[in-house]
mmCIF file of C-alpha atoms and ligand atoms in Angstrom:
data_model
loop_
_atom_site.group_PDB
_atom_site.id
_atom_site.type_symbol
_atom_site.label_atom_id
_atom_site.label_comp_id
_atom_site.label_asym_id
_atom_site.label_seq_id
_atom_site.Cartn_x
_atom_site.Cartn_y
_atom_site.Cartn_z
ATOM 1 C CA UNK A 11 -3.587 -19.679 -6.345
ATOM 2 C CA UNK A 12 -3.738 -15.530 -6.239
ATOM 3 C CA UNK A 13 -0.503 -14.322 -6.262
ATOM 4 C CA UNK A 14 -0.454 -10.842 -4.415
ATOM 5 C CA UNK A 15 2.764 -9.106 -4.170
ATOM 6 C CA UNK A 16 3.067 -5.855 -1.598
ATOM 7 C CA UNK A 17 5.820 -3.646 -2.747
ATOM 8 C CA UNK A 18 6.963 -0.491 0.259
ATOM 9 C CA UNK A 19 9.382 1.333 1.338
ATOM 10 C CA UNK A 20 9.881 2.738 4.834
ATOM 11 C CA UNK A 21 12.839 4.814 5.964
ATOM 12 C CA UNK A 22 12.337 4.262 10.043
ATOM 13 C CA UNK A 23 10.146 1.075 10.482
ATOM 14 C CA UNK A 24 6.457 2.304 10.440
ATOM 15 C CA UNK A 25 5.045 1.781 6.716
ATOM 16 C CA UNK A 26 6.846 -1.564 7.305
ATOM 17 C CA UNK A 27 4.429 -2.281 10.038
ATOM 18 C CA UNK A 28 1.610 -0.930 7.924
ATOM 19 C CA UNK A 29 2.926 -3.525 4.813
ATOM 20 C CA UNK A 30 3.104 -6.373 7.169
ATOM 21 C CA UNK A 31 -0.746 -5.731 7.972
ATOM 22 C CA UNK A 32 -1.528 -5.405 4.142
ATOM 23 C CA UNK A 33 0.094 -8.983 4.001
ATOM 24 C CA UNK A 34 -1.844 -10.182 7.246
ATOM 25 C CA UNK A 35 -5.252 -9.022 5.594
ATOM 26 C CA UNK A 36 -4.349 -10.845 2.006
ATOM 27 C CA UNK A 37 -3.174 -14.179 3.261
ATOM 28 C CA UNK A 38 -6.169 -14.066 5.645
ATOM 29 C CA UNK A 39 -8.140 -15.264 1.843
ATOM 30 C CA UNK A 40 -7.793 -18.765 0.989
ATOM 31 C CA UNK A 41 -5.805 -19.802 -2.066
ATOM 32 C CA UNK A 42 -3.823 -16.467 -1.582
ATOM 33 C CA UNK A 43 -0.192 -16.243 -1.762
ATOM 34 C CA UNK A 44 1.417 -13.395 -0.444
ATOM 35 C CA UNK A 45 4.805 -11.845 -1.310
ATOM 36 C CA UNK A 46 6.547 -8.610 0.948
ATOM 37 C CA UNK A 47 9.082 -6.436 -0.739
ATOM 38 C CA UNK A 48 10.775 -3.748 0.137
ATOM 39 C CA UNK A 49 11.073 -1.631 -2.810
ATOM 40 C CA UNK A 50 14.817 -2.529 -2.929
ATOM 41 C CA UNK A 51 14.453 -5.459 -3.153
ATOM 42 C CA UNK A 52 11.443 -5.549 -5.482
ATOM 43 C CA UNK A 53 13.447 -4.454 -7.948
ATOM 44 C CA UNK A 54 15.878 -7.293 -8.164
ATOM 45 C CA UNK A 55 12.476 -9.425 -8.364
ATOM 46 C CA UNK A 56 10.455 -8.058 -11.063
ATOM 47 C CA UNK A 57 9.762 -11.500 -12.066
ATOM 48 C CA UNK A 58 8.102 -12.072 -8.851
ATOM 49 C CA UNK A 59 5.776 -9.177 -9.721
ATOM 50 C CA UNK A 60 5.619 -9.883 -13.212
ATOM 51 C CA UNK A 61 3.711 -13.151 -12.112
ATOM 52 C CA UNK A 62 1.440 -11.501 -8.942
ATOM 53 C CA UNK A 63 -2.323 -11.072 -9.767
ATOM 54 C CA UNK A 64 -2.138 -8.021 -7.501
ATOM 55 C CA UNK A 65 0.346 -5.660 -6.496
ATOM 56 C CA UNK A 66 -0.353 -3.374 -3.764
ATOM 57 C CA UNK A 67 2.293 -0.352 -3.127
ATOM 58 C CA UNK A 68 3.175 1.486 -0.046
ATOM 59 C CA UNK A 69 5.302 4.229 0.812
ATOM 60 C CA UNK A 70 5.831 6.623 3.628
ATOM 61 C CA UNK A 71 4.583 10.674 2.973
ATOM 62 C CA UNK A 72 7.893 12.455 2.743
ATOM 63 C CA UNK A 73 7.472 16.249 2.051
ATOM 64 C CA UNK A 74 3.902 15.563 0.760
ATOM 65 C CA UNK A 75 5.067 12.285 -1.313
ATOM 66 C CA UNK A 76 6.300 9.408 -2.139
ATOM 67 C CA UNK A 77 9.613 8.866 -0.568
ATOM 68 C CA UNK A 78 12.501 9.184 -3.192
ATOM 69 C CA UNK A 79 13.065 5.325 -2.622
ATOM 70 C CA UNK A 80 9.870 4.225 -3.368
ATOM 71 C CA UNK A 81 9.972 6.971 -6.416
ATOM 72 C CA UNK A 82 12.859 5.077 -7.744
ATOM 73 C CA UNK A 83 10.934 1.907 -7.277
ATOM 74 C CA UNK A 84 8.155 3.470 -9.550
ATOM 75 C CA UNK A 85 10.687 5.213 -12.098
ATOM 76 C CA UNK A 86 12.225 1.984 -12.470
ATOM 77 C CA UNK A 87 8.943 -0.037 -13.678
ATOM 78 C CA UNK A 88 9.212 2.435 -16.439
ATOM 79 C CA UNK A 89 10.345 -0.767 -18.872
ATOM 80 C CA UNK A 90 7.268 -2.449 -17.318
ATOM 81 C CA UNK A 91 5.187 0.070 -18.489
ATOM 82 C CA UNK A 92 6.139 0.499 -21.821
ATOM 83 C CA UNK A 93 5.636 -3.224 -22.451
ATOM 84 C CA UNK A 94 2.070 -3.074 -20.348
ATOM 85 C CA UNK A 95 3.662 -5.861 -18.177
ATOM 86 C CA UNK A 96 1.383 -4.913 -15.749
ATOM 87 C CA UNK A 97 -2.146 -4.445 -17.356
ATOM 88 C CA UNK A 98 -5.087 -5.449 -15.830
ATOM 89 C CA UNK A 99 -3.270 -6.477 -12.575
ATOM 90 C CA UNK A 100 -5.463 -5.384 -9.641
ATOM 91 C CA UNK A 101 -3.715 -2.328 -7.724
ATOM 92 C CA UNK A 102 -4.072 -0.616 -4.266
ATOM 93 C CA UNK A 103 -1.985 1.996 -2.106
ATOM 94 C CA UNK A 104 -1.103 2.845 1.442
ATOM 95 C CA UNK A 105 0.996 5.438 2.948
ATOM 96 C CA UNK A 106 1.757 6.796 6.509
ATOM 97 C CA UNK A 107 2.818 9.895 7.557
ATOM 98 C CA UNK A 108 3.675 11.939 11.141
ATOM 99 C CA UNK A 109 0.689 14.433 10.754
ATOM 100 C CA UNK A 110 -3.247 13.543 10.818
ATOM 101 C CA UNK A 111 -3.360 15.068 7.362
ATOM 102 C CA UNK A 112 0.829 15.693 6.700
ATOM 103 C CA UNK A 113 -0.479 15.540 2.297
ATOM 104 C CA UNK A 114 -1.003 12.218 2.560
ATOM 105 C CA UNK A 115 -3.679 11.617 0.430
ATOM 106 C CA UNK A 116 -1.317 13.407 -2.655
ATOM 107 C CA UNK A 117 0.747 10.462 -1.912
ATOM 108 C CA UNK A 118 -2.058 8.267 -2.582
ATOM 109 C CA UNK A 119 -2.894 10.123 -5.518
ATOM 110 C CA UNK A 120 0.644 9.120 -6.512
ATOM 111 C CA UNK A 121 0.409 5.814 -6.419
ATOM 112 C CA UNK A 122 -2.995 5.523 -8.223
ATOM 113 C CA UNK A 123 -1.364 7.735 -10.997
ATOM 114 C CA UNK A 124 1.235 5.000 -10.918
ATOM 115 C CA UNK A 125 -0.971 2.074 -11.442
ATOM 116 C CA UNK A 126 -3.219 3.833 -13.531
ATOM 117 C CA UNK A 127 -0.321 4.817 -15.940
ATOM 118 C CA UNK A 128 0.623 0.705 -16.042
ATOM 119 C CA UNK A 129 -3.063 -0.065 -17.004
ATOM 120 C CA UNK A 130 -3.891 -1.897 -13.162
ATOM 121 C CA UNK A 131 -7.405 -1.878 -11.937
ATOM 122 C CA UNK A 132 -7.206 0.237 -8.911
ATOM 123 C CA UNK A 133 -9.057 -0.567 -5.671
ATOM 124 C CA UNK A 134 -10.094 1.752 -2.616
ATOM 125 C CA UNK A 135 -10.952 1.068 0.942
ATOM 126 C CA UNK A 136 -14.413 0.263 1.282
ATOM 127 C CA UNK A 137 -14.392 1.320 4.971
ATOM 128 C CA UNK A 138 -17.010 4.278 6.268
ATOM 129 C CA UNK A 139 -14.593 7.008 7.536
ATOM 130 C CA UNK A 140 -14.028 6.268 11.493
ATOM 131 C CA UNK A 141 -13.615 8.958 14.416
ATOM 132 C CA UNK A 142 -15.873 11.554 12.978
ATOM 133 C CA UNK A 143 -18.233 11.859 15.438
ATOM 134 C CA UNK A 144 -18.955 12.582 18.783
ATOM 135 C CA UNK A 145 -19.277 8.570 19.718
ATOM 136 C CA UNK A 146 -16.384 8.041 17.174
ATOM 137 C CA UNK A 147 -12.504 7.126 18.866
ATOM 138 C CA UNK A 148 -8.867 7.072 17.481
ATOM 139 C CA UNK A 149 -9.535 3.517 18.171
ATOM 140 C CA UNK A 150 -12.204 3.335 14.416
ATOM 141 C CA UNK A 151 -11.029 1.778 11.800
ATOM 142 C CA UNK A 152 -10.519 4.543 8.610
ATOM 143 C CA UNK A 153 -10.112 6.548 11.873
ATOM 144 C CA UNK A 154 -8.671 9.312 9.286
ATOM 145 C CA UNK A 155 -11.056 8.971 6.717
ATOM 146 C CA UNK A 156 -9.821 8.094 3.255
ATOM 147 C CA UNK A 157 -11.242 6.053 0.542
ATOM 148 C CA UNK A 158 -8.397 6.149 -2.051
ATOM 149 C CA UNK A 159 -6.207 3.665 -0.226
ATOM 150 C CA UNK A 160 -5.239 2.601 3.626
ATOM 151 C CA UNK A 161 -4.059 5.902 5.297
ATOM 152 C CA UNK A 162 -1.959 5.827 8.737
ATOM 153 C CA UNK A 163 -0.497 8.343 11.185
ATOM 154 C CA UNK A 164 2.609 7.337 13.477
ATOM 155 C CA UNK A 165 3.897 9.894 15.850
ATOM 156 C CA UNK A 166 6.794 11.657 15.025
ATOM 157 C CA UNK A 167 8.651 10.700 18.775
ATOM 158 C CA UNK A 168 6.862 7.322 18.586
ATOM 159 C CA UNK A 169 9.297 3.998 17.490
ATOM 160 C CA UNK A 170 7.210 1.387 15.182
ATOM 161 C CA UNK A 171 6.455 -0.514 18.138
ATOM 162 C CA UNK A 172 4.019 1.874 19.179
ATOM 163 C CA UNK A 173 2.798 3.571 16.026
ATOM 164 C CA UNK A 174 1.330 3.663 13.608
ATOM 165 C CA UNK A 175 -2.244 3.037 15.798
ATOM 166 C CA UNK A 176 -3.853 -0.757 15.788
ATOM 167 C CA UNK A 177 -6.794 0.493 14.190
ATOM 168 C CA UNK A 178 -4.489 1.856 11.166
ATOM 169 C CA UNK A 179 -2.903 -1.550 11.011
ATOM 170 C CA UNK A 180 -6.434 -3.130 10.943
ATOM 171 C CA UNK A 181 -7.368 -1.029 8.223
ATOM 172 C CA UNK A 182 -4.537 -1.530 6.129
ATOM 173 C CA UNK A 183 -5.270 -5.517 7.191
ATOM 174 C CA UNK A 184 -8.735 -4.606 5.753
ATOM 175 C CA UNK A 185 -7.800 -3.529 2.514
ATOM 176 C CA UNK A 186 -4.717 -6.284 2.009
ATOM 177 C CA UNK A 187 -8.038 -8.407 2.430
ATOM 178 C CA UNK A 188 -10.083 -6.791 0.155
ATOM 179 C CA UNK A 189 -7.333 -6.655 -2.584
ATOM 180 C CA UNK A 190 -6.924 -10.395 -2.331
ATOM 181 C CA UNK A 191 -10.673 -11.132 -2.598
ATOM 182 C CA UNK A 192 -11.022 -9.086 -5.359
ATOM 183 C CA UNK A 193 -8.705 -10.455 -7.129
ATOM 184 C CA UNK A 194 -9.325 -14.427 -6.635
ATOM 185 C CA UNK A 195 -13.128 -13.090 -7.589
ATOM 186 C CA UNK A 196 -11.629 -11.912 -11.256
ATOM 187 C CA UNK A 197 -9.782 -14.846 -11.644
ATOM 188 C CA UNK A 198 -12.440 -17.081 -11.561
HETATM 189 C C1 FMN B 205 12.135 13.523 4.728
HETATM 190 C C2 FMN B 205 10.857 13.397 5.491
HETATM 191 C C3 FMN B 205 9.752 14.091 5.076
HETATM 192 C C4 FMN B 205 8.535 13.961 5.767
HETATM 193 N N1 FMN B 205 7.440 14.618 5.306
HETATM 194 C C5 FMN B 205 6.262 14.455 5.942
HETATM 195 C C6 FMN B 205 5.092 15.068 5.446
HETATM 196 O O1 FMN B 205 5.065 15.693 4.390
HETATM 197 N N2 FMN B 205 3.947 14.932 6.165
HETATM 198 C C7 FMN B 205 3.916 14.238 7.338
HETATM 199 O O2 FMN B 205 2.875 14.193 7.976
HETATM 200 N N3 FMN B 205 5.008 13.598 7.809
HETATM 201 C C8 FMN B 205 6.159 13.681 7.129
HETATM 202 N N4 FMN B 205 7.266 13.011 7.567
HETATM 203 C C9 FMN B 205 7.121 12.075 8.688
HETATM 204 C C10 FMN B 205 6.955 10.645 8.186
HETATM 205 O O3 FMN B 205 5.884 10.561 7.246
HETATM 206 C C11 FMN B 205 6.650 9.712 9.349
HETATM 207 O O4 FMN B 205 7.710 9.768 10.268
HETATM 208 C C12 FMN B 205 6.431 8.283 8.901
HETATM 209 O O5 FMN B 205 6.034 7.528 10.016
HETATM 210 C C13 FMN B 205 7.709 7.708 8.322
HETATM 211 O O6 FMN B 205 7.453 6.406 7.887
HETATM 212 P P1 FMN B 205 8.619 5.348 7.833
HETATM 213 O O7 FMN B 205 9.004 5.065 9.278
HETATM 214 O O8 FMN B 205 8.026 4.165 7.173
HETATM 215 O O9 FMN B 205 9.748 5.961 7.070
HETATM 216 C C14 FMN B 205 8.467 13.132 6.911
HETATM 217 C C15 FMN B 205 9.614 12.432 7.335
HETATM 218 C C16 FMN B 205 10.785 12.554 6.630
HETATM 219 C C17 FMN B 205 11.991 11.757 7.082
#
């Protein structure tokens, strides 16, 4: 069995939606099982991370990064890190933000930093950019073009009902997929 843990925190509902599709996409590989946490929560269950394969982290882009929540989250792994609890656990990252850019790809960059620092074998989206074109649509999957992790834009006057876009939410399924096969490939 892979064990892949997704670790987020969202203030108003979207990078909820987004970690729900990262979960979709993992249990979507066979022998995968697949763990949500909001980054509360996840740290009253570092065990359950302690024991995941994979752990893939998601936050929302507040003023260009990480939200302080999730930065908490991260700050307190610190006793993870030190004892490299986390080394050579498979890694990815997802944010969402209001803006088609908003600096999310620094909170990316973040969370790479993050994994990198605890030794984890970071993974990118394999996806060719989307919407980039004259033929290309909102409607493309990595419809905003990032390779570092799953990127999604929600509306700023749109509930998480609506936003973020179904193509974001297939991306980020895509790479919750990707992470899991990945990882049941270097466990075997
Ligand atoms: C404190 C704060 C800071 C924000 N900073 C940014 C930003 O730097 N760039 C951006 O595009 N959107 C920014 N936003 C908008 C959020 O990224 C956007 O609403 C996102 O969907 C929130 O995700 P959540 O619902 O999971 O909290 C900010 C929102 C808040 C509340």
């Amino acid at each position: 069995m892979t064990k892949v843990v997704v670790v987020y925190h969202s203030g108003y509902g979207h990078t909820e939606v987004q970690a729900k599709a990262v979960a979709r996409g993992a249990e979507k590989v066979d022998g995968t099982e697949v763990q949500l946490f909001n980054s509360e929560d996840a740290q009253q269950n570092w065990d359950a991370l302690n024991a995941a394969d994979a752990i893939i982290f998601g936050s929302p882009t507040y003023m260009g990064s990480a939200s302080a929540q999730f930065k908490a989250f991260m700050d307190a792994s610190s006793g993870i890190w030190y004892n490299r609890g986390w080394k050579d656990k498979v890694a990815a990252g997802f944010t969402t933000s209001a803006s088609q850019s908003g600096d999310k790809l620094n909170t990316i960059v973040q969370l790479a930093i993050f994994a990198a620092q605890h030794g984890m074998i970071w993974v990118g989206n394999d996806l060719l950019p989307g919407n980039n074109s004259s033929s290309g649509s909102v409607n493309d999957l990595n419809r905003l073009g990032g390779f570092l992790g799953a990127l999604a834009q929600a509306n700023s006057d749109q509930g998480p009902d609506v936003a973020p876009l179904q193509s974001d939410l297939l991306t980020a399924e895509h790479l919750g997929e990707r992470v899991a096969s990945i990882t049941k490939k270097l466990r075997s």
